[in-house]
Amino acid sequence: MNNFTILPADSYIVVNKTIITEIDKNIINMLYQPIIGYTAVSLYLTLLNDLDKMLVMSGEYTHHHLMSIMQLNLDSIIKAREKLEAIGLLKSYMKKGSINHYVYLLYSPLPAHEFFNHPLLNIILYNNLGKEEYEKLLNFYKIPRLNLKEYEDITKNFTDIFKVIPKSSNIELPDIAKQTTNKLSIIETIDFNLLIASLPQNTYNERCFNKDTKDLINMLALTYNIDDFKMQSLVLESLNEKGLIDKNNLRKNCRNYYQYENEGNLPTIIHNIQPTYLKKPEGDHSKWAKMVYTFENTSPYKFLKAQYKGGKPTARDLKIVEELMIEQHLNPGIVNVLLSYVLKVNNQRLNKSYIETIVGQWKRLKVETVEDAMHLTEKEHKKIKKMMESKKEKKSIYYKQKNKEESLPEWFDKEMEKENISKEEQEELNNLLENLT
């Protein structure tokens, strides 16, 4: 469908393959829109409005109709349509002619619980929204848990109320509308012939690799950047006593690998940089602003790697960084500030218990921007410094603190906001940035 041009005169009809409720529309607005954007959502709702009163099939329209209704050019409409197709809300069919004819099949969105448990969509949603907005959404869809331990279940069953009288019937039912979702179409990243051939015989059941399981394996491989060889061992670990793949265990094993086990294929998330909406506006050329820019536009992996002078970070340090981003939901720029500070004050060592103390405070204070993290760290340091100076008689502690101050991050105790960066400092910062690329 990429080898021809759609014209405004080309016609289309819309076919409803599902039952779309107000809850579905709410899910599309809240969960899908942050991924596919407003225009794609608007196209979905416009196609839905094109359906007849029975919500089964529309009349015939031209694409010029869409352009007029949505006040968009055809290129924008096509891009929006492709996003709907990619995320499983729409399937498109075309018949060539002097005027090409299209059929657009509409599908329901995934239910909220499936969306949040989806190995790919959930991660994209979190990355696009950021921690605070994501958690708001999660709380919106959470079901309250009630403790019914002290209650008795008094619910009536069907036969308590209704009498069933057997009677023959020749009623033939037509196809009845039902809620239908369309699975994401993803290019295969796993060679299943190779994967199956590499598994020891008699360890798995022939029914093990059905279409649903293959789709799950493929999606997990894409999400967690897992190759054929590693996936083979993860599948083996996930087989149950019947030789079938336990899907929950497979998800868990892939997630553990994603978080902790593999230095060669690192999780995508630790290569992310600070979300655009949380970045400092451009225009400030002070040394402070240059440091903020560095933290915001460097991934935690590259930042940590730079501290190793280009060498590979240790598995232990990577595990700490991954936990900060995946389990603690810290934004990338915040992680960089934290790494910089902890490494400086702990003789280039990441002290996990010390990190957890800082993270707990930052989460309680809802620290999200790099500048907030830098200011807060500086403020806390000044508090500690004041306490230490009040104990000058304890010389060993005092000198120890003095030594620490010499190696503190360079934004500490300086009026960097008012200070334009010098030529020498610019060269020093350029060297740092070179190490981070």
Coordinates of N, CA and C in Angstrom, one line a residue, residues 153-162:
D153 N -20.6 -15.4 51.6 CA -21.1 -15.3 50.2 C -22.6 -15.8 50.1
I154 N -23.5 -14.9 49.9 CA -25.0 -15.3 49.9 C -25.6 -15.2 48.5
T155 N -24.7 -15.1 47.5 CA -25.2 -15.0 46.1 C -25.9 -16.2 45.6
K156 N -27.1 -16.0 45.0 CA -27.9 -17.1 44.5 C -27.3 -17.5 43.1
N157 N -27.4 -18.9 42.9 CA -26.9 -19.3 41.6 C -28.1 -19.4 40.6
F158 N -27.9 -19.7 39.4 CA -28.9 -19.7 38.3 C -30.1 -20.7 38.7
T159 N -29.8 -21.9 39.0 CA -30.8 -22.9 39.3 C -31.7 -22.6 40.5
D160 N -31.2 -21.8 41.4 CA -31.9 -21.4 42.6 C -33.2 -20.5 42.2
I161 N -33.0 -19.9 41.1 CA -34.1 -18.9 40.7 C -34.9 -19.4 39.4
F162 N -34.2 -20.0 38.5 CA -34.8 -20.3 37.2 C -35.0 -21.8 37.1

